[in-house]
Structures are given as structure tokens and as C-alpha cells.
Coordinates of C-alpha atoms and ligand atoms in Angstrom, one line a residue:
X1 CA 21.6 60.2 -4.4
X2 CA 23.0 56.4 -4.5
X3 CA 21.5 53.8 -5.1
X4 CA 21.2 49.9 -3.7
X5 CA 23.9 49.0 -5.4
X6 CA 26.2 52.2 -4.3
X7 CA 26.1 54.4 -7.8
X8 CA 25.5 57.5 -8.0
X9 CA 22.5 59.0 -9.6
X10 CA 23.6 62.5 -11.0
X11 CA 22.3 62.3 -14.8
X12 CA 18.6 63.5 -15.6
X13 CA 17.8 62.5 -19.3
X14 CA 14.6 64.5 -20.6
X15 CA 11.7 63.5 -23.0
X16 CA 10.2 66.9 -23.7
X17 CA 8.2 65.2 -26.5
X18 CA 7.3 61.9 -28.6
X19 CA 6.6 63.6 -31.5
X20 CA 9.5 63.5 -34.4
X21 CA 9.9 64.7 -38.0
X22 CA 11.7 61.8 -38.9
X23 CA 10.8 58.0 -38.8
X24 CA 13.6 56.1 -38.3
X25 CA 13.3 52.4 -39.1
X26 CA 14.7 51.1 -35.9
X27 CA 12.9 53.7 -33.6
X28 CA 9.3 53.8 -35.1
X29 CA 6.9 51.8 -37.1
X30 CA 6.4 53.3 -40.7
X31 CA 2.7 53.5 -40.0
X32 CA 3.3 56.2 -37.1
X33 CA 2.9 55.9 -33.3
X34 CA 0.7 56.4 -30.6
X35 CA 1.2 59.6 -29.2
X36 CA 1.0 60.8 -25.8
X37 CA -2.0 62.9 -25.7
X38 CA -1.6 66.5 -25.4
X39 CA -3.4 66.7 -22.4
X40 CA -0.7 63.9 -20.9
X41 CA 2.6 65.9 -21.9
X42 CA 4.0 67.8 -19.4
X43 CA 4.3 71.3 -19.7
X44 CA 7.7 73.0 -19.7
X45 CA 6.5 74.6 -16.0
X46 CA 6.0 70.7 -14.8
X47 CA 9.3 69.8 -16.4
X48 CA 11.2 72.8 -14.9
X49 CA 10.3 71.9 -11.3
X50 CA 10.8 68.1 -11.8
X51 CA 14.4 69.2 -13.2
X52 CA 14.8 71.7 -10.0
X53 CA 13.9 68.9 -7.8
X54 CA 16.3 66.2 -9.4
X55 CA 18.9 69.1 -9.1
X56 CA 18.3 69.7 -5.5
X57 CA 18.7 66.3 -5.1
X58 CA 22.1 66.3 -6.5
X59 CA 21.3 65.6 -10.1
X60 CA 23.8 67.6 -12.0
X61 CA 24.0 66.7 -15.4
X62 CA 20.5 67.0 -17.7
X63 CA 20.2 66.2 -21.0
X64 CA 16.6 67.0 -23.2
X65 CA 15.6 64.4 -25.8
X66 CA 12.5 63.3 -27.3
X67 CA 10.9 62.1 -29.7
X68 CA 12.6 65.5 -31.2
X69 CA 13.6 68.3 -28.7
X70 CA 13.4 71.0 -31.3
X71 CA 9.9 70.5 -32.8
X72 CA 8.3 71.1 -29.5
X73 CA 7.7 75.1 -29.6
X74 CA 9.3 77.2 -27.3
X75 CA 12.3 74.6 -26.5
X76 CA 14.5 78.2 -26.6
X77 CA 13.2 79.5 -23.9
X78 CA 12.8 76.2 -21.9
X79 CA 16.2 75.7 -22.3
X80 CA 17.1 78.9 -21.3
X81 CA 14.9 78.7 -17.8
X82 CA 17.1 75.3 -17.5
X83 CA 20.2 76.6 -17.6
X84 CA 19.4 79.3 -15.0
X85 CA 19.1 76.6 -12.5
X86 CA 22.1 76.6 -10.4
X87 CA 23.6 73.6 -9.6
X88 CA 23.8 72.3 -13.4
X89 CA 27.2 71.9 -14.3
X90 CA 26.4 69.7 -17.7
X91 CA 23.1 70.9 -20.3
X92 CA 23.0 69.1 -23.6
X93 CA 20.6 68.4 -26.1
X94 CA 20.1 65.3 -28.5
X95 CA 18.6 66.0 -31.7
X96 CA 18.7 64.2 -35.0
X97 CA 19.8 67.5 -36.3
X98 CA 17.4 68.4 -39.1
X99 CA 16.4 71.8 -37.7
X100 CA 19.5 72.6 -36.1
X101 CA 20.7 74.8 -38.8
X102 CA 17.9 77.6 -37.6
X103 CA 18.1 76.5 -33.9
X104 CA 22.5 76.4 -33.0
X105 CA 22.9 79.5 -32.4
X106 CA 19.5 80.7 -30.1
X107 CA 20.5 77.3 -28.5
X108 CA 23.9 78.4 -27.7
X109 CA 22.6 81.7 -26.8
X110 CA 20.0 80.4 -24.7
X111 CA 22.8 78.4 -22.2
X112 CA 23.0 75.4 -24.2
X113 CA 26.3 73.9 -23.7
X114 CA 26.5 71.2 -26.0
X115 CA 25.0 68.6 -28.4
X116 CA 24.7 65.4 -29.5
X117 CA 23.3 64.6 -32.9
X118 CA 22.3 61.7 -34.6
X119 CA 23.5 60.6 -37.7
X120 CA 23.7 56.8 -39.6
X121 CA 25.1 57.6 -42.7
X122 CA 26.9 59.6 -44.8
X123 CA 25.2 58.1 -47.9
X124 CA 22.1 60.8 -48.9
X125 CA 20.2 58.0 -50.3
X126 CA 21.3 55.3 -47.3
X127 CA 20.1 58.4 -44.7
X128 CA 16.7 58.8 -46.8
X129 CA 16.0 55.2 -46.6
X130 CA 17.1 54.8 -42.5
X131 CA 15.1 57.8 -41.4
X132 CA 12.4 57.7 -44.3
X133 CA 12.7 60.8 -46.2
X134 CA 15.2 63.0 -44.4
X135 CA 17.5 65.3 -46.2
X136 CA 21.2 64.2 -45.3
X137 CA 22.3 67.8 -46.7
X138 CA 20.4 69.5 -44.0
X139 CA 21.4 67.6 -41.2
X140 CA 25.1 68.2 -42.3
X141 CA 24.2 72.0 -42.3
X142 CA 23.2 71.9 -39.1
X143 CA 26.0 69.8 -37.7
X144 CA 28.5 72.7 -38.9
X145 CA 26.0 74.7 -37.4
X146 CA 26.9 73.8 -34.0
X147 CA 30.0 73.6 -33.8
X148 CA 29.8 77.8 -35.3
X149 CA 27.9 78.7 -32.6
X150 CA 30.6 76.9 -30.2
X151 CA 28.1 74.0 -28.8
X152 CA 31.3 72.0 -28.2
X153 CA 32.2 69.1 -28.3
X154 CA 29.7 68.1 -30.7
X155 CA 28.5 64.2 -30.6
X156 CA 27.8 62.7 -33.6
X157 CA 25.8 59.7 -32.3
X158 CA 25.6 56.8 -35.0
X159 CA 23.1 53.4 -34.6
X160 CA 25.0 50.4 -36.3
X161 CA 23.7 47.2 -37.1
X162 CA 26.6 44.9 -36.9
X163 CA 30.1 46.6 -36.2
X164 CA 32.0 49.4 -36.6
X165 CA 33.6 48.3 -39.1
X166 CA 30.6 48.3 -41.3
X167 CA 30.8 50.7 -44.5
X168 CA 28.2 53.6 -43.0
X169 CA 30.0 53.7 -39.1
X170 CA 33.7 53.7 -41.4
X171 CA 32.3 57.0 -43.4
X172 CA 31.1 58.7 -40.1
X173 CA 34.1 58.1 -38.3
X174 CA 36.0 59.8 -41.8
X175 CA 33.0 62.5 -41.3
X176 CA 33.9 63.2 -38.2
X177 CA 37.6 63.1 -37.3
X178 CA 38.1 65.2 -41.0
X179 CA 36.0 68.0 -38.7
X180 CA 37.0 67.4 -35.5
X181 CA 33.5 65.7 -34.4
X182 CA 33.6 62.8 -31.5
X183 CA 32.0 59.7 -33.1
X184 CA 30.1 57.5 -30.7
X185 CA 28.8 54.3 -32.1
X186 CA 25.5 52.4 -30.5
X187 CA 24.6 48.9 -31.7
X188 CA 21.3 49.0 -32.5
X189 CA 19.2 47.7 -29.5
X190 CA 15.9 46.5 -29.1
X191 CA 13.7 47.3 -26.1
X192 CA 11.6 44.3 -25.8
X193 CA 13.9 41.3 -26.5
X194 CA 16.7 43.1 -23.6
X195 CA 19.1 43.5 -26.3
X196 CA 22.2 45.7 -25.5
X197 CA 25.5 46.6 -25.3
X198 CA 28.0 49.5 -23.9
X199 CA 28.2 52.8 -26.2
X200 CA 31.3 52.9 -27.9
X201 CA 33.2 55.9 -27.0
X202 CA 30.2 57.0 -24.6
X203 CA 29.2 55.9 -21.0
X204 CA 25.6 54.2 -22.0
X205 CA 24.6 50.3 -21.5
X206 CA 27.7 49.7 -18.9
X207 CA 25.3 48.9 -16.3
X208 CA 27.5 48.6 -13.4
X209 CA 28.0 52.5 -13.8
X210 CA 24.8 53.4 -15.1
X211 CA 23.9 57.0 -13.4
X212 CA 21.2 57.9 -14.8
X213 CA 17.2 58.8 -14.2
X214 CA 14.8 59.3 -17.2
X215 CA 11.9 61.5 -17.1
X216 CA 9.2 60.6 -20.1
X217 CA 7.1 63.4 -21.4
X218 CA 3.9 61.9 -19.6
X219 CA 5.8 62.5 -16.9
X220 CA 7.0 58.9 -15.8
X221 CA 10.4 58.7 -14.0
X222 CA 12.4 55.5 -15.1
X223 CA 15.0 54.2 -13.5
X224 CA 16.7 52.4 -16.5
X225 CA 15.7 52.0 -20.4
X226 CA 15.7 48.5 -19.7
X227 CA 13.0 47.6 -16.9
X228 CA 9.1 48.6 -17.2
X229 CA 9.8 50.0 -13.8
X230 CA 8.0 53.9 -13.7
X231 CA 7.0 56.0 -11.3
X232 CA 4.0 58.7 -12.0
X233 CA 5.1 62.1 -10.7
X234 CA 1.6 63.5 -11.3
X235 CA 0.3 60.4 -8.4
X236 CA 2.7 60.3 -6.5
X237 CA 4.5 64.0 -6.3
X238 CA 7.8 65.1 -8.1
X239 CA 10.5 64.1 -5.1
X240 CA 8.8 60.9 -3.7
X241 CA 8.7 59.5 -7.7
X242 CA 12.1 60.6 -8.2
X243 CA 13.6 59.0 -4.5
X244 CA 11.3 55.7 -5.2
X245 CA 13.1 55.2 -8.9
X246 CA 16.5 55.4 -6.9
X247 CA 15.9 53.0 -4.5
X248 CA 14.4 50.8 -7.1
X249 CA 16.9 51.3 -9.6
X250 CA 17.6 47.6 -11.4
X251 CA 21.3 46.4 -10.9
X252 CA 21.2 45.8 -14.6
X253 CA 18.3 46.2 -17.2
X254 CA 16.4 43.1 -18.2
X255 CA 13.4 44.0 -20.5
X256 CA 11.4 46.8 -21.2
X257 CA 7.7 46.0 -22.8
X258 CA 6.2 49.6 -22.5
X259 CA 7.9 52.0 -23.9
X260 CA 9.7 52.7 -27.1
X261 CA 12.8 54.7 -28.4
X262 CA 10.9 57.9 -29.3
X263 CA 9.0 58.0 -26.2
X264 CA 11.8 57.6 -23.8
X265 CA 14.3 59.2 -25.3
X266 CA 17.0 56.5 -26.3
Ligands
LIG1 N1 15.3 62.8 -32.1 C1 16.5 62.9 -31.3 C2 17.6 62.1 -32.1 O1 17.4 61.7 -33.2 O2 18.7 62.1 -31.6 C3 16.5 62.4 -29.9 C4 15.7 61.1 -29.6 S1 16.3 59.6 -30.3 C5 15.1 58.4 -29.7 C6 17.7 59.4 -29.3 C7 18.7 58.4 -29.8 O3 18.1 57.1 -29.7 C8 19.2 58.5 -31.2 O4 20.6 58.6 -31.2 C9 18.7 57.3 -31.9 O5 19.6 56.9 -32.9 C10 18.7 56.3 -30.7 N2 17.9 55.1 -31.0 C11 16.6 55.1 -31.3 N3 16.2 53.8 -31.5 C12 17.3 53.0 -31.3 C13 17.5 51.6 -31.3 N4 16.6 50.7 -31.6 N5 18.7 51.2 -30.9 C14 19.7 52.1 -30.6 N6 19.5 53.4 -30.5 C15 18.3 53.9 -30.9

């Protein structure tokens, strides 16, 4: 599919849930969220045939995000019915790595081909305060995790506040060219106010080759993080909702004033 503006829409990014087990200051309020009712969250049927649909429509790269992929129950076997579907030449998985140690290698088994995690610090007492109470040791565990079960190359995804050159994006690039982990670094954006900039060392926030669709786990397609633009499979129908957010697709995000980072998947 292309868009006005001639790109080409090949990336499906995946919400399979808001929920999370951490709380990360710059992605939700301390005093929780409001959470998509249960009733409103697609079920992993509704998600595989909005996922075939994209692909028959030339969508070949898909990506499952949250809220946290891996507390939703039976994300295995979803994510082994997704990589059945021919026509995929690009599954990964973004997960802020706390239960990764368990889930790496059923992951891997499952089709997974690779994985981006999330990861601030390298300070245990920097990464308790950032994501209010994780456990830095775990997360590492499952990093190494990963790579053992050969989910390669693994992303190490880090949110900075000012530069790279700031003492917790110094220690993660250490972290990860010591272990032969790609570092990506994201200024830390905000949703509301427009406020963004190009991944360093990925491919989001460069608008101008943005190729990507997001589906939310109320089952909203959007056509860019920035823009309150959505269209409702469940009203509309699964290929009509995903066609209309092409052809509406922004030239370059503005604002966006309802949603949030755990909801559509950052
Ligand atoms: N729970 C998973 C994780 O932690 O990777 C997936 C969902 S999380 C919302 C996806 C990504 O969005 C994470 O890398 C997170 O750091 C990023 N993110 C959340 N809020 C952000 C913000 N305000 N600015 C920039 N990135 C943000």
C-alpha cells in the first residue's frame, strides 16, 4: 500500500495489551491508568485476522507491543499462529524484559525472530526509581536470555532525557557493545505537546519515511503516534479501517491527545 505522499506502508506495530508490570515515569502516571475494558480488548482471533489482512495487503513486517506483550496469557501460542502467516518476512516483539528470562526460549520456539527490549539504566537503583520498583537484575537475565535462545539481533531500546551523552545512555551503550547488543537511543517524547525526534540508530520519528500502521488493543488502527487520527475495525470492518488509515496517513505527526505510550505501544 502507499500512501498520499508515496511511502510505503509495510510495518504493522501491535498493542496486544495496556496492561504492564512496570510503571515507568515517562509512560504512566504513578496512580495507574485507565484500562481498556476487557470486554474492549481484542482477542488474539480478532488480532490474527487484522494481522492476515494487513499482510494480504502487503504489510510484511509486524511487531507486538503493549502495554506488556508477555503478561497477556497465551502470547506463545499467538505468536506462534503469527508466524505461520505467510508473507511475514520480519516478527519481533518489544518487551521491557522482566519476564523474558521464562519466556526467550518458547518465544524463539514459537517463530519469534527477534526482540527489542527496553532498558534506561544500568544503575539498579536508577532502574527502580525510572520504572518504579523493577528489578534491574532480572531484566539483565532475561536480556542474556535472548540472545541464548538466538532472538538475534537483540535491541536494547533506551528512553533519554537529554543526550546521549548523558551518564545512563554512556553505561548502556558500554552494556551493550561489551555483549554485542545494538543500542538504540529515543529522546523521551511527549504525546500531547508533539514532541519528537528521529531514533538514534533506529528508523522511528523520521517522518518522511515513516512506514508504519498501529493497531491498539481496542482495536483502533492509527496511522501515526502523533495525530488523534483512528479508525474502528469493529465499525467499520478490518480492510476498509486499515485502507482508510493509508489514505489518511498525516505527512508528518502533529499532536496526539487520546492516547498514551502504554496504550499504543510506543
Ligand atoms: N512494555 C514494552 C516495553 O517496555 O518495551 C512495550 C511497550 S512500551 C510503551 C514501548 C516503548 O515505548 C518502550 O521502549 C518505552 O521506553 C517507550 N516509551 C514509553 N513512553 C515513552 C516516552 N514518553 N517517550 C519515548 N519513549 C517512550
Amino acid at each position: 500500500m502507499y500512501d498520499r505522499f508515496n511511502r510505503q506502508i509495510r510495518y504493522l506495530r501491535v498493542s496486544v495489551t495496556d496492561r504492564c508490570n512496570l510503571r515507568c515515569t515517562y509512560c504512566m502516571p504513578e496512580e495507574g491508568i485507565k484500562l481498556i475494558s476487557h470486554s474492549d480488548v481484542l482477542s488474539y482471533e480478532e488480532f490474527l485476522e487484522v494481522i492476515k489482512a494487513a499482510v494480504s495487503l502487503d504489510i510484511d513486517k509486524v511487531r507486538i507491543t503493549g502495554g506488556e506483550p508477555l503478561v497477556r496469557k497465551g502470547i506463545v501460542s499467538f505468536i506462534s499462529r503469527v508466524a505461520q502467516i505467510a508473507g511475514i518476512r520480519d516478527l519481533g516483539l518489544t518487551t521491557n524484559g522482566v519476564l523474558l528470562e521464562e519466556f526467550a526460549r518458547p518465544l524463539a520456539d514459537a517463530g519469534l525472530h527477534r526482540i527489542n527490549i527496553s532498558l534506561d539504566t544500568m544503575d539498579p537503583e536508577r532502574f527502580r526509581e525510572i520504572s518504579r520498583g523493577g528489578d534491574l537484575a532480572r531484566v539483565i537475565r532475561g536480556i542474556e536470555a535472548a540472545r541464548n535462545a538466538g532472538l538475534e539481533p537483540v535491541k536494547i531500546n533506551c528512553v533519554i532525557r537529554t543526550s546521549t551523552e548523558e551518564a545512563d545512555a554512556m553505561a548502556i551503550r558500554e552494556f551493550c557493545s561489551r555483549n554485542g547488543y545494538e543500542a538504540r537511543f529515543i529522546h523521551q517524547m511527549n504525546l500531547e505537546d508533539g514532541c519528537f525526534t528521529i531514533v538514534e540508530n533506529g528508523h522511528g520519528g523520521d517522518c518522511r519515511n515513516c512506514d508504519r500502521l498501529r493497531l491498539t488493543g481496542n482495536g483502533k488502527i492509527k496511522p501515526c503516534l502523533f495525530s488523534n487520527l483512528e479508525f474502528d475495525i469493529r465499525a467499520m470492518g478490518i480492510i476498509p479501517s486499515l485502507e482508510a488509515a493509508v489514505a489518511a496517513k498525516p505527512e508528518k505527526g502533529t499532536v496526539n491527545t487520546t492516547d498514551f505510550f502504554h496504550n499504543i505501544g510506543g
